[in-house]
Short mmCIF file of C-alpha atoms and ligand atoms in Angstrom, two decimals:
data_model
loop_
_atom_site.label_atom_id
_atom_site.label_comp_id
_atom_site.label_asym_id
_atom_site.label_seq_id
_atom_site.Cartn_x
_atom_site.Cartn_y
_atom_site.Cartn_z
CA MET A 1 -25.72 -35.96 -13.06
CA ILE A 2 -27.78 -33.55 -10.95
CA THR A 3 -27.75 -29.75 -11.90
CA LEU A 4 -28.96 -27.28 -9.40
CA HIS A 5 -29.51 -23.72 -10.46
CA GLU A 6 -30.61 -20.68 -8.18
CA GLU A 7 -30.66 -16.96 -8.62
CA ILE A 8 -30.64 -14.12 -6.14
CA ALA A 9 -30.55 -10.34 -6.22
CA VAL A 10 -28.98 -8.50 -3.51
CA GLN A 11 -28.53 -4.75 -2.55
CA ARG A 12 -24.70 -4.89 -2.65
CA SER A 13 -22.04 -3.75 -5.13
CA ILE A 14 -20.93 -6.33 -7.60
CA GLU A 15 -17.34 -5.93 -6.31
CA ASP A 16 -18.37 -6.78 -2.72
CA CYS A 17 -20.50 -9.70 -3.86
CA PHE A 18 -17.56 -11.07 -6.03
CA ARG A 19 -15.04 -10.70 -3.18
CA TYR A 20 -17.25 -12.26 -0.70
CA VAL A 21 -18.10 -15.43 -2.69
CA SER A 22 -14.87 -15.87 -4.28
CA ASP A 23 -13.27 -16.13 -0.84
CA PHE A 24 -14.78 -19.58 -0.41
CA ARG A 25 -13.86 -19.64 3.35
CA THR A 26 -17.07 -17.77 3.61
CA VAL A 27 -19.07 -20.79 2.53
CA ALA A 28 -19.36 -22.03 6.06
CA GLU A 29 -21.28 -18.78 6.92
CA TRP A 30 -24.07 -19.22 4.20
CA ASP A 31 -24.14 -22.87 2.73
CA ALA A 32 -26.74 -25.09 4.16
CA THR A 33 -24.34 -27.93 4.63
CA ALA A 34 -20.76 -26.42 5.09
CA ILE A 35 -19.51 -26.26 8.61
CA ALA A 36 -15.94 -25.25 8.19
CA SER A 37 -13.66 -23.94 5.21
CA LYS A 38 -10.13 -23.07 5.05
CA LYS A 39 -7.90 -21.61 2.40
CA CYS A 40 -5.01 -24.07 1.78
CA THR A 41 -2.90 -22.10 -0.82
CA PRO A 42 -0.99 -18.93 0.11
CA GLY A 43 -1.64 -15.53 -1.61
CA PRO A 44 -4.58 -13.51 -2.52
CA ILE A 45 -7.67 -15.35 -3.82
CA GLY A 46 -7.53 -15.97 -7.52
CA LEU A 47 -7.10 -18.75 -10.19
CA GLY A 48 -5.75 -21.81 -8.51
CA THR A 49 -6.69 -20.94 -4.91
CA ARG A 50 -7.69 -24.17 -3.11
CA PHE A 51 -10.08 -24.58 -0.08
CA ILE A 52 -10.88 -27.61 2.06
CA VAL A 53 -14.59 -27.48 3.03
CA HIS A 54 -16.12 -29.69 5.60
CA CYS A 55 -19.85 -30.42 5.18
CA LEU A 56 -22.40 -32.30 7.19
CA VAL A 57 -25.14 -33.94 5.02
CA GLY A 58 -27.45 -35.71 7.43
CA PRO A 59 -25.25 -37.81 9.67
CA THR A 60 -22.48 -37.91 7.04
CA LYS A 61 -19.39 -35.78 7.26
CA LEU A 62 -17.95 -34.78 3.85
CA ARG A 63 -14.45 -33.34 3.05
CA LEU A 64 -14.50 -31.49 -0.28
CA GLU A 65 -11.24 -29.98 -1.89
CA TYR A 66 -12.29 -27.00 -3.98
CA GLU A 67 -10.12 -25.25 -6.57
CA ILE A 68 -10.91 -22.00 -8.40
CA VAL A 69 -10.57 -23.04 -12.09
CA GLU A 70 -11.91 -19.83 -13.60
CA TYR A 71 -11.59 -16.31 -12.07
CA CYS A 72 -12.93 -13.25 -13.93
CA PRO A 73 -13.04 -10.35 -11.41
CA TRP A 74 -16.43 -8.81 -10.79
CA ALA A 75 -18.04 -11.20 -13.47
CA SER A 76 -17.80 -14.95 -12.80
CA ILE A 77 -15.99 -17.62 -10.81
CA VAL A 78 -15.85 -21.40 -11.57
CA LEU A 79 -14.86 -23.76 -8.65
CA VAL A 80 -14.47 -27.50 -8.98
CA GLY A 81 -15.01 -29.52 -5.73
CA LYS A 82 -13.94 -33.03 -5.23
CA SER A 83 -15.21 -35.45 -2.43
CA ARG A 84 -15.09 -39.28 -2.07
CA PHE A 85 -18.75 -39.60 -3.45
CA PHE A 86 -18.94 -36.92 -6.16
CA GLU A 87 -17.37 -34.12 -8.10
CA VAL A 88 -19.10 -30.72 -8.25
CA ARG A 89 -18.68 -27.83 -10.57
CA ASP A 90 -20.02 -24.49 -9.20
CA VAL A 91 -20.49 -21.73 -11.84
CA ILE A 92 -21.20 -18.41 -10.31
CA VAL A 93 -22.01 -15.45 -12.48
CA PHE A 94 -22.51 -11.82 -11.16
CA THR A 95 -24.46 -9.15 -13.02
CA GLU A 96 -25.01 -5.46 -12.04
CA LYS A 97 -28.66 -4.29 -12.40
CA GLY A 98 -29.09 -0.86 -10.99
CA ALA A 99 -28.27 -0.71 -7.40
CA GLN A 100 -28.64 -4.52 -7.22
CA THR A 101 -26.25 -7.39 -8.08
CA HIS A 102 -27.80 -10.43 -9.47
CA ILE A 103 -26.02 -13.81 -8.74
CA SER A 104 -26.73 -16.84 -10.79
CA TYR A 105 -25.33 -20.03 -9.08
CA THR A 106 -25.22 -23.39 -11.04
CA ALA A 107 -23.86 -26.54 -9.38
CA GLU A 108 -23.36 -29.68 -11.44
CA PHE A 109 -22.87 -32.76 -9.32
CA LYS A 110 -21.37 -35.93 -10.89
CA TYR A 111 -21.55 -39.01 -8.73
CA HIS A 112 -18.95 -41.56 -8.53
CA LEU A 113 -19.70 -45.06 -9.69
CA GLY A 114 -22.42 -46.87 -7.64
CA ILE A 115 -23.96 -43.62 -6.16
CA GLY A 116 -25.34 -42.40 -9.49
CA SER A 117 -28.18 -44.97 -9.19
CA PHE A 118 -29.45 -43.13 -6.11
CA GLU A 119 -29.75 -39.78 -7.95
CA ASN A 120 -33.50 -39.86 -8.04
CA GLN A 121 -33.79 -40.25 -4.26
CA LEU A 122 -31.13 -37.61 -3.68
CA GLU A 123 -32.45 -34.99 -6.17
CA ALA A 124 -35.31 -33.38 -4.06
CA GLY A 125 -33.17 -33.06 -0.99
CA MET A 126 -30.36 -31.53 -3.07
CA ARG A 127 -32.73 -28.98 -4.54
CA ASP A 128 -33.82 -27.96 -1.25
CA MET A 129 -30.34 -27.64 0.01
CA GLY A 130 -29.38 -25.54 -2.87
CA SER A 131 -32.21 -23.20 -2.38
CA GLN A 132 -31.41 -22.84 1.38
CA SER A 133 -27.82 -22.13 0.59
CA LEU A 134 -28.63 -19.36 -1.86
CA GLN A 135 -31.00 -17.85 0.65
CA GLY A 136 -28.18 -17.93 3.20
CA LEU A 137 -25.94 -16.19 0.69
CA LYS A 138 -28.58 -13.55 0.18
CA GLU A 139 -28.88 -12.95 3.93
CA ALA A 140 -24.97 -12.88 4.28
CA LEU A 141 -24.70 -10.09 1.48
CA ASP A 142 -27.77 -8.19 2.61
CA ASN A 143 -25.58 -7.88 5.76
CA ASN A 144 -28.09 -6.39 8.19
CA PRO A 145 -27.89 -8.45 11.37
CA SER A 146 -28.85 -6.85 14.64
CA PRO A 147 -26.11 -6.48 17.40
CA PRO A 148 -25.56 -9.71 19.28
CA THR A 149 -26.94 -10.36 22.81
CA LEU A 150 -25.76 -12.57 25.50
CA SER A 151 -27.34 -16.11 24.80
CA ASP A 152 -29.23 -17.81 27.71
CA CYS A 153 -26.99 -20.76 27.50
CA THR A 154 -23.71 -18.65 27.77
CA ALA A 155 -25.20 -16.61 30.71
CA ARG A 156 -25.94 -19.99 32.39
CA ALA A 157 -22.37 -21.26 31.73
CA ASP A 158 -21.01 -18.05 33.15
CA ARG A 159 -23.08 -18.32 36.23
CA TRP A 160 -21.47 -21.79 36.98
CA VAL A 161 -18.00 -20.16 36.37
CA ALA A 162 -16.16 -23.50 35.30
CA PRO A 163 -18.31 -24.07 32.17
CA GLY A 164 -17.76 -20.25 31.40
CA VAL A 165 -13.99 -20.61 31.77
CA ALA A 166 -14.08 -23.84 29.63
CA MET A 167 -15.24 -21.74 26.74
CA PHE A 168 -11.88 -19.99 26.58
CA SER A 169 -10.71 -23.19 24.96
CA LYS A 170 -11.12 -23.97 21.28
CA TRP A 171 -14.31 -25.81 22.17
CA GLY A 172 -15.82 -22.40 23.08
CA TYR A 173 -14.81 -21.09 19.74
CA ARG A 174 -16.20 -24.06 17.88
CA ARG A 175 -19.35 -23.82 19.93
CA SER A 176 -19.78 -20.23 18.87
CA LEU A 177 -19.59 -21.04 15.09
CA ALA A 178 -23.08 -22.58 15.03
CA ARG A 179 -24.60 -19.33 16.59
CA ARG A 180 -22.82 -16.51 14.60
CA LYS A 181 -24.20 -14.47 11.79
CA PRO A 182 -22.30 -14.11 8.54
CA ASP A 183 -20.09 -11.05 8.19
CA SER A 184 -19.73 -9.88 4.58
CA SER A 185 -18.44 -6.41 5.45
CA PHE A 186 -15.12 -4.83 4.03
CA LEU A 187 -13.09 -2.09 5.29
CA ASP A 188 -12.05 -0.50 1.99
CA GLY A 189 -10.91 3.09 2.63
CA GLN A 190 -11.01 2.70 6.43
CA HIS A 191 -7.79 3.38 8.26
CA VAL A 192 -7.04 0.99 11.06
CA VAL A 193 -4.09 1.28 13.60
CA LEU A 194 -3.09 -1.86 15.17
CA THR A 195 -0.38 -2.49 17.94
CA GLY A 196 1.62 -5.63 18.38
CA ALA A 197 1.02 -6.52 14.65
CA ASN A 198 3.97 -8.87 14.00
CA SER A 199 3.11 -11.87 16.13
CA GLY A 200 0.27 -14.08 17.43
CA LEU A 201 -3.21 -12.46 17.54
CA GLY A 202 -1.91 -9.24 16.15
CA LEU A 203 -0.46 -10.97 12.99
CA ALA A 204 -3.66 -12.92 12.37
CA THR A 205 -5.67 -9.58 12.86
CA CYS A 206 -3.61 -7.53 10.28
CA ILE A 207 -3.72 -10.37 7.67
CA ALA A 208 -7.51 -10.57 7.93
CA LEU A 209 -7.88 -6.79 8.01
CA ALA A 210 -5.56 -6.42 4.89
CA GLU A 211 -7.70 -8.96 3.13
CA ALA A 212 -10.80 -6.91 4.00
CA GLY A 213 -9.20 -3.90 2.30
CA ALA A 214 -8.29 -1.67 5.37
CA ASP A 215 -5.61 1.00 5.19
CA LEU A 216 -3.28 -0.28 7.82
CA THR A 217 -0.96 1.27 10.11
CA LEU A 218 0.87 -1.39 12.17
CA VAL A 219 2.83 -0.61 15.20
CA ILE A 220 5.68 -2.93 16.05
CA ARG A 221 8.53 -2.54 18.49
CA ASN A 222 11.36 -4.22 16.75
CA PRO A 223 12.66 -2.68 13.42
CA ALA A 224 14.37 -6.03 12.57
CA LYS A 225 10.93 -7.56 12.31
CA GLN A 226 9.51 -5.09 9.81
CA GLU A 227 10.76 -6.75 6.62
CA ALA A 228 9.50 -10.10 7.68
CA LEU A 229 6.01 -8.73 8.58
CA LEU A 230 5.69 -6.91 5.21
CA GLN A 231 6.72 -10.04 3.29
CA VAL A 232 4.16 -12.11 5.10
CA LEU A 233 1.52 -9.59 4.32
CA GLU A 234 2.45 -9.42 0.69
CA SER A 235 2.56 -13.21 0.35
CA GLU A 236 -0.69 -13.74 2.17
CA THR A 237 -2.71 -10.93 0.75
CA GLY A 238 -0.85 -9.39 -2.12
CA ARG A 239 -0.86 -6.03 -0.29
CA THR A 240 2.25 -3.89 -0.53
CA ASP A 241 0.64 -0.57 0.77
CA ILE A 242 1.06 -1.18 4.53
CA THR A 243 2.48 1.47 6.92
CA ILE A 244 4.67 0.33 9.61
CA GLU A 245 5.44 2.50 12.74
CA ILE A 246 8.15 1.57 15.23
CA ALA A 247 7.64 2.14 18.92
CA ASP A 248 8.36 0.60 22.27
CA LEU A 249 4.91 0.89 23.79
CA SER A 250 6.21 0.34 27.29
CA LEU A 251 7.91 3.68 27.04
CA MET A 252 5.69 6.75 27.28
CA ALA A 253 8.18 8.73 25.28
CA ASP A 254 7.72 6.35 22.51
CA VAL A 255 3.97 6.26 22.73
CA THR A 256 3.94 10.19 22.68
CA ALA A 257 6.36 10.21 19.68
CA LEU A 258 4.15 7.65 17.81
CA SER A 259 1.05 9.64 18.49
CA ASP A 260 2.69 12.91 17.43
CA ARG A 261 3.81 11.32 14.17
CA LEU A 262 0.31 10.11 13.40
CA LEU A 263 -1.39 13.36 14.51
CA ARG A 264 1.08 15.21 12.21
CA LYS A 265 -0.06 12.98 9.31
CA GLY A 266 -3.56 13.71 10.19
CA THR A 267 -5.24 10.63 8.67
CA PRO A 268 -8.49 9.99 10.52
CA ILE A 269 -8.54 6.69 12.34
CA ASP A 270 -11.57 4.42 11.92
CA VAL A 271 -10.31 1.72 14.14
CA LEU A 272 -7.71 1.60 16.78
CA ILE A 273 -6.77 -1.85 18.27
CA ASN A 274 -4.63 -1.84 21.47
CA ASN A 275 -3.35 -5.47 21.18
CA ALA A 276 0.34 -5.28 22.10
CA GLY A 277 0.99 -7.13 25.35
CA ALA A 278 3.04 -9.52 27.30
CA LEU A 279 3.09 -11.25 30.63
CA PHE A 280 6.20 -10.52 32.50
CA ASN A 281 7.12 -13.17 35.00
CA ASP A 282 9.89 -11.12 36.39
CA TYR A 283 9.71 -7.80 38.03
CA ALA A 284 11.26 -5.00 36.14
CA LEU A 285 11.09 -1.17 35.70
CA THR A 286 11.15 0.50 32.30
CA SER A 287 13.81 3.02 31.63
CA GLU A 288 11.24 5.60 32.71
CA GLY A 289 10.79 3.93 35.98
CA LEU A 290 7.37 2.53 35.45
CA GLU A 291 6.62 -1.20 36.46
CA GLN A 292 6.63 -2.86 33.02
CA SER A 293 3.22 -4.74 33.14
CA PHE A 294 1.60 -1.54 34.26
CA ALA A 295 3.36 0.48 31.67
CA LEU A 296 2.76 -1.77 28.62
CA LEU A 297 -0.77 -3.14 29.55
CA LEU A 298 -2.40 -0.13 30.93
CA ALA A 299 -0.55 3.11 30.82
CA SER A 300 0.37 2.58 27.09
CA PRO A 301 -3.10 1.89 25.63
CA SER A 302 -4.37 4.64 27.75
CA LEU A 303 -1.94 7.31 26.74
CA LEU A 304 -2.22 6.29 23.14
CA THR A 305 -5.83 6.29 22.84
CA HIS A 306 -6.09 9.68 24.65
CA LYS A 307 -3.54 11.12 22.27
CA LEU A 308 -5.11 9.70 19.16
CA ARG A 309 -8.52 10.86 20.18
CA PRO A 310 -8.57 13.88 17.77
CA LEU A 311 -8.09 11.50 14.84
CA LEU A 312 -10.90 9.12 16.15
CA LYS A 313 -13.46 11.86 16.29
CA GLY A 314 -16.21 13.08 14.03
CA HIS A 315 -15.91 10.99 10.87
CA HIS A 316 -18.72 9.68 8.59
CA THR A 317 -19.21 6.59 10.70
CA PRO A 318 -18.47 6.08 14.43
CA SER A 319 -14.82 5.16 15.08
CA ARG A 320 -14.03 2.02 17.02
CA VAL A 321 -11.56 1.41 19.76
CA ILE A 322 -10.81 -2.24 20.56
CA ASN A 323 -8.89 -3.07 23.81
CA VAL A 324 -7.49 -6.67 23.96
CA VAL A 325 -7.79 -7.86 27.60
CA SER A 326 -7.55 -11.30 29.01
CA GLY A 327 -9.83 -13.88 30.80
CA GLY A 328 -7.17 -13.70 33.54
CA MET A 329 -8.78 -10.40 34.62
CA TYR A 330 -11.73 -12.39 35.88
CA THR A 331 -9.53 -13.42 38.91
CA GLU A 332 -8.82 -9.86 40.01
CA LYS A 333 -10.78 -6.82 41.27
CA LEU A 334 -9.85 -3.20 40.47
CA VAL A 335 -7.97 -1.58 43.31
CA CYS A 336 -5.94 1.31 41.91
CA GLU A 337 -3.30 1.15 44.64
CA ARG A 338 -2.62 -2.49 43.82
CA LEU A 339 -2.05 -1.94 40.03
CA ILE A 340 1.62 -1.37 40.41
CA MET A 341 3.08 -4.46 42.26
CA THR A 342 6.57 -4.38 43.83
CA PRO A 343 8.91 -7.02 45.05
CA PRO A 344 8.81 -9.25 47.07
CA HIS A 345 5.12 -9.46 46.27
CA TYR A 346 5.24 -9.02 42.57
CA GLN A 347 3.71 -11.83 40.66
CA GLY A 348 3.61 -11.64 36.81
CA ALA A 349 0.26 -13.24 36.28
CA LYS A 350 -1.33 -11.10 38.88
CA ALA A 351 0.18 -7.80 37.66
CA TYR A 352 -1.02 -8.83 34.12
CA ALA A 353 -4.57 -9.76 35.36
CA ARG A 354 -4.91 -6.53 37.36
CA ALA A 355 -3.77 -4.36 34.38
CA LYS A 356 -6.27 -6.23 32.05
CA ARG A 357 -9.05 -5.76 34.59
CA ALA A 358 -8.36 -2.02 34.61
CA LEU A 359 -8.29 -1.82 30.92
CA THR A 360 -11.70 -3.54 30.70
CA VAL A 361 -13.08 -0.87 33.23
CA LEU A 362 -11.39 1.93 31.19
CA SER A 363 -13.08 0.63 28.01
CA GLU A 364 -16.44 1.00 29.86
CA LEU A 365 -15.63 4.57 31.06
CA TRP A 366 -14.34 5.68 27.69
CA ALA A 367 -17.51 4.38 25.95
CA GLU A 368 -19.58 6.35 28.24
CA GLN A 369 -17.48 9.44 27.97
CA TRP A 370 -17.03 9.29 24.25
CA ARG A 371 -20.52 8.24 23.05
CA LYS A 372 -21.42 11.71 22.18
CA ASP A 373 -18.30 12.08 19.94
CA GLY A 374 -19.24 8.92 17.95
CA ILE A 375 -16.41 6.81 19.34
CA ILE A 376 -17.30 3.10 20.19
CA VAL A 377 -15.17 1.42 22.66
CA ASN A 378 -15.20 -2.18 23.37
CA ALA A 379 -12.97 -4.75 25.10
CA MET A 380 -12.46 -8.36 24.00
CA HIS A 381 -10.76 -11.33 25.26
CA PRO A 382 -9.37 -14.00 22.89
CA GLY A 383 -9.71 -17.07 25.20
CA TRP A 384 -6.57 -19.08 25.37
CA ALA A 385 -4.77 -19.11 22.07
CA ASP A 386 -1.55 -20.75 21.09
CA THR A 387 0.76 -17.84 20.38
CA PRO A 388 4.38 -17.07 20.68
CA GLY A 389 3.47 -14.86 23.69
CA VAL A 390 1.85 -17.79 25.58
CA ALA A 391 4.65 -20.18 24.50
CA SER A 392 7.39 -17.86 26.03
CA ALA A 393 5.58 -16.51 29.13
CA LEU A 394 3.56 -19.62 30.08
CA PRO A 395 5.36 -22.76 29.01
CA THR A 396 3.85 -24.98 31.67
CA PHE A 397 0.20 -23.80 30.96
CA ARG A 398 0.86 -24.25 27.32
CA SER A 399 2.17 -27.78 27.66
CA ILE A 400 -0.81 -28.84 29.95
CA THR A 401 -3.48 -27.23 27.65
CA ARG A 402 -1.88 -27.51 24.23
CA ARG A 403 -4.60 -29.80 22.85
CA ILE A 404 -7.41 -27.41 23.80
CA LEU A 405 -5.73 -24.15 22.74
CA ARG A 406 -7.19 -22.06 19.95
CA THR A 407 -5.25 -21.05 17.03
CA SER A 408 -4.11 -17.38 16.63
CA GLU A 409 -6.80 -16.98 14.04
CA GLU A 410 -9.40 -18.25 16.23
CA GLY A 411 -8.27 -16.08 19.15
CA ALA A 412 -8.16 -13.10 16.85
CA ASP A 413 -11.62 -13.73 15.28
CA THR A 414 -13.39 -11.34 17.70
CA ILE A 415 -10.92 -8.63 17.22
CA ILE A 416 -11.54 -8.71 13.45
CA TRP A 417 -15.26 -8.93 13.88
CA LEU A 418 -15.36 -5.90 16.17
CA ALA A 419 -13.19 -4.00 13.66
CA LYS A 420 -15.34 -4.97 10.68
CA ALA A 421 -18.81 -6.10 11.35
CA LYS A 422 -21.60 -3.65 10.90
CA GLU A 423 -23.59 -4.85 13.86
CA ALA A 424 -20.53 -4.64 16.13
CA GLY A 425 -20.88 -0.89 15.74
CA GLY A 426 -24.20 -1.14 17.63
CA LEU A 427 -22.59 -1.83 21.04
CA SER A 428 -20.22 0.14 23.15
CA GLY A 429 -18.66 -0.46 26.53
CA ARG A 430 -18.93 -4.24 26.35
CA LEU A 431 -16.52 -7.13 26.83
CA PHE A 432 -16.72 -9.70 24.01
CA LEU A 433 -15.65 -13.32 23.70
CA ASP A 434 -16.49 -15.16 20.49
CA ARG A 435 -18.55 -12.21 19.03
CA GLU A 436 -20.90 -12.36 22.08
CA PRO A 437 -21.03 -9.78 24.81
CA ARG A 438 -20.03 -11.42 28.08
CA THR A 439 -20.20 -10.49 31.71
CA PRO A 440 -17.04 -8.73 32.94
CA TYR A 441 -17.49 -10.42 36.32
CA LEU A 442 -17.54 -14.17 36.76
CA LEU A 443 -17.13 -13.78 40.53
CA SER A 444 -19.13 -11.20 42.26
CA LYS A 445 -16.24 -10.62 44.72
CA THR A 446 -14.30 -8.97 41.80
CA GLN A 447 -16.77 -6.19 41.23
CA GLU A 448 -15.02 -2.88 41.91
CA PRO A 449 -16.55 -0.17 44.21
CA ALA A 450 -17.77 2.91 42.28
CA ALA A 451 -14.95 4.97 44.05
CA GLN A 452 -12.29 2.78 42.51
CA ARG A 453 -13.71 3.34 39.01
CA ALA A 454 -13.88 7.09 39.57
CA GLN A 455 -10.14 7.11 40.62
CA LEU A 456 -8.83 4.96 37.84
CA GLU A 457 -8.07 7.53 35.09
CA ALA A 458 -6.49 9.97 37.43
CA PHE A 459 -4.35 7.26 38.98
CA ILE A 460 -3.04 6.12 35.57
CA ASP A 461 -2.42 9.80 34.37
CA ALA A 462 -0.39 10.58 37.53
CA GLN A 463 1.89 7.45 36.87
CA ILE A 464 2.28 8.65 33.26
CA GLU A 465 3.06 12.12 34.33
CA ALA A 466 5.83 10.90 36.80
CA ALA A 467 7.27 8.68 34.20
CA GLN A 468 7.43 11.65 31.81
CA ALA A 469 8.83 14.14 34.33
N1 NAP B 1 -2.63 -15.79 23.46
C1 NAP B 1 -3.52 -15.67 24.40
O1 NAP B 1 -4.13 -16.78 24.86
C2 NAP B 1 -4.03 -14.49 25.01
C3 NAP B 1 -5.02 -14.60 26.15
C4 NAP B 1 -5.43 -13.32 26.77
C5 NAP B 1 -5.05 -12.18 26.24
N2 NAP B 1 -4.01 -12.03 25.20
C6 NAP B 1 -3.63 -10.80 24.87
O2 NAP B 1 -3.52 -10.71 23.54
C7 NAP B 1 -2.57 -9.70 22.99
C8 NAP B 1 -1.67 -10.37 21.96
O3 NAP B 1 -0.84 -11.33 22.64
P1 NAP B 1 -0.33 -12.68 21.83
O4 NAP B 1 -0.88 -13.88 22.70
O5 NAP B 1 -0.73 -12.59 20.44
O6 NAP B 1 1.27 -12.47 22.23
P2 NAP B 1 2.46 -12.31 21.16
O7 NAP B 1 2.49 -13.37 20.09
O8 NAP B 1 3.59 -12.23 22.12
O9 NAP B 1 2.20 -10.93 20.50
C9 NAP B 1 2.35 -9.68 21.31
C10 NAP B 1 2.63 -8.53 20.38
O10 NAP B 1 2.85 -7.47 21.36
C11 NAP B 1 4.10 -6.83 20.96
N3 NAP B 1 4.72 -6.19 22.14
C12 NAP B 1 5.13 -6.65 23.29
N4 NAP B 1 5.79 -5.76 23.97
C13 NAP B 1 5.73 -4.61 23.33
C14 NAP B 1 6.41 -3.38 23.51
N5 NAP B 1 6.91 -3.04 24.54
N6 NAP B 1 6.07 -2.45 22.54
C15 NAP B 1 5.42 -2.72 21.36
N7 NAP B 1 4.97 -3.90 21.14
C16 NAP B 1 5.02 -4.88 21.98
C17 NAP B 1 4.98 -7.91 20.46
O11 NAP B 1 6.11 -7.45 19.78
P3 NAP B 1 7.49 -8.37 19.85
O12 NAP B 1 7.22 -9.60 18.92
O13 NAP B 1 8.46 -7.48 19.25
O14 NAP B 1 7.63 -8.92 21.21
C18 NAP B 1 4.01 -8.81 19.66
O15 NAP B 1 3.72 -8.25 18.34
C19 NAP B 1 -1.81 -9.25 24.24
O16 NAP B 1 -2.49 -8.02 24.68
C20 NAP B 1 -2.20 -10.44 25.21
O17 NAP B 1 -2.15 -9.84 26.56
C21 NAP B 1 -3.58 -13.15 24.70
#
């Protein structure tokens, strides 16, 4: 048997340390050998929660099945991990000492028959690995990374366009895992408003934000989906304190009524996530007479964000607005007069891409205008994720690309990071993919003239006014 023992002290509350470590999905962020970890039992983390952890030890890939076998909140956790070569018992004890939390970590490895005889050769390497892992945990909990910058290699890929687009696939997400910094932040007491919460990226986002402790107001369109959403959130996270608001966001009257309700409640908003969206293959007008792609993808987030601005302003930390756009926008240039497509020229994918391009530009304009008010605005695109929206609007694309599509959780990862991570608050007016700021233009011909940028807000407002008249 080899026993490793390490101790660290970090400037974080004992509750934060316990929550971060007991969610063993985080092990991939700080352990020297873990490359991926997922929770494989439903419900909040607790006694009996199991995780599958994939490790790389030298050239050898190892799969470990971990289970929490003792769980004493804020005090200690014991996990047992089993692999084909060994069993490990991790005993983690948390102690509060002034403003610091001390973490004592003991790992006892018992090797299976035949391997035990190599223990002497293995021991030095294991000790080194244990010490690196605890240093990784200390860094993760000290939680002070600087805001990310565009890496040289991503900038090169974007210059060649095709490799840049290839990163929209699950390979882009996997590639980004090696580069990212741990995120041990929580959102306790922070109010997050999220649209399109019942499906795809929105659902993955609200589960993660509920786990992070956020006070959630979730906007959905269909009241019949409310119960199912609340049930999923309760069974996944144990949370029963989630607020649901119903609004058809393609209707400006509904957006206004929703904003009025939230303004009346008066709860300051720390994070607003404009996620609801759809690609409409067929041309249609809303009952207010607006073309539906324009209405849902552009007019709606614009009106909602403007209306909620009094709640976004002037809190203890800067508020964040996150606009979910799409890599499709890289194909289109902003031309205000072309934002509303009409038959026979209407093409759903074009109308969608143009609206998402315009929302990306709006994010930059708002970031500039609202910087002085302490409002951070960023756009993100999720790459290509296998969601119900993609299945229904793009069935052919989905069947061709199915093997390389991201999961909803992978697509939502950057939304969650932008909402939560401390360092994400250090950048505003940027477009992100996989937690990295990216160029908004892969093709120089899609760069809009300054005059189009200057007209954009007035153009959208005029359409909204006409719809409300
Ligand atoms: N998946 C991708 O690969 C991908 C790529 C680029 C960008 N995006 C963007 O990511 C966001 C989420 O898309 P998704 O892929 O997760 O699609 P999804 O599974 O269809 O989810 C879209 C969400 O938006 C809601 N929504 C649609 N129309 C609405 C309306 N009129 N009023 C209120 N809510 C409405 C939907 O509600 P219902 O369930 O009631 O319809 C659903 O909750 C969208 O903005 C999309 O454009 C996705």
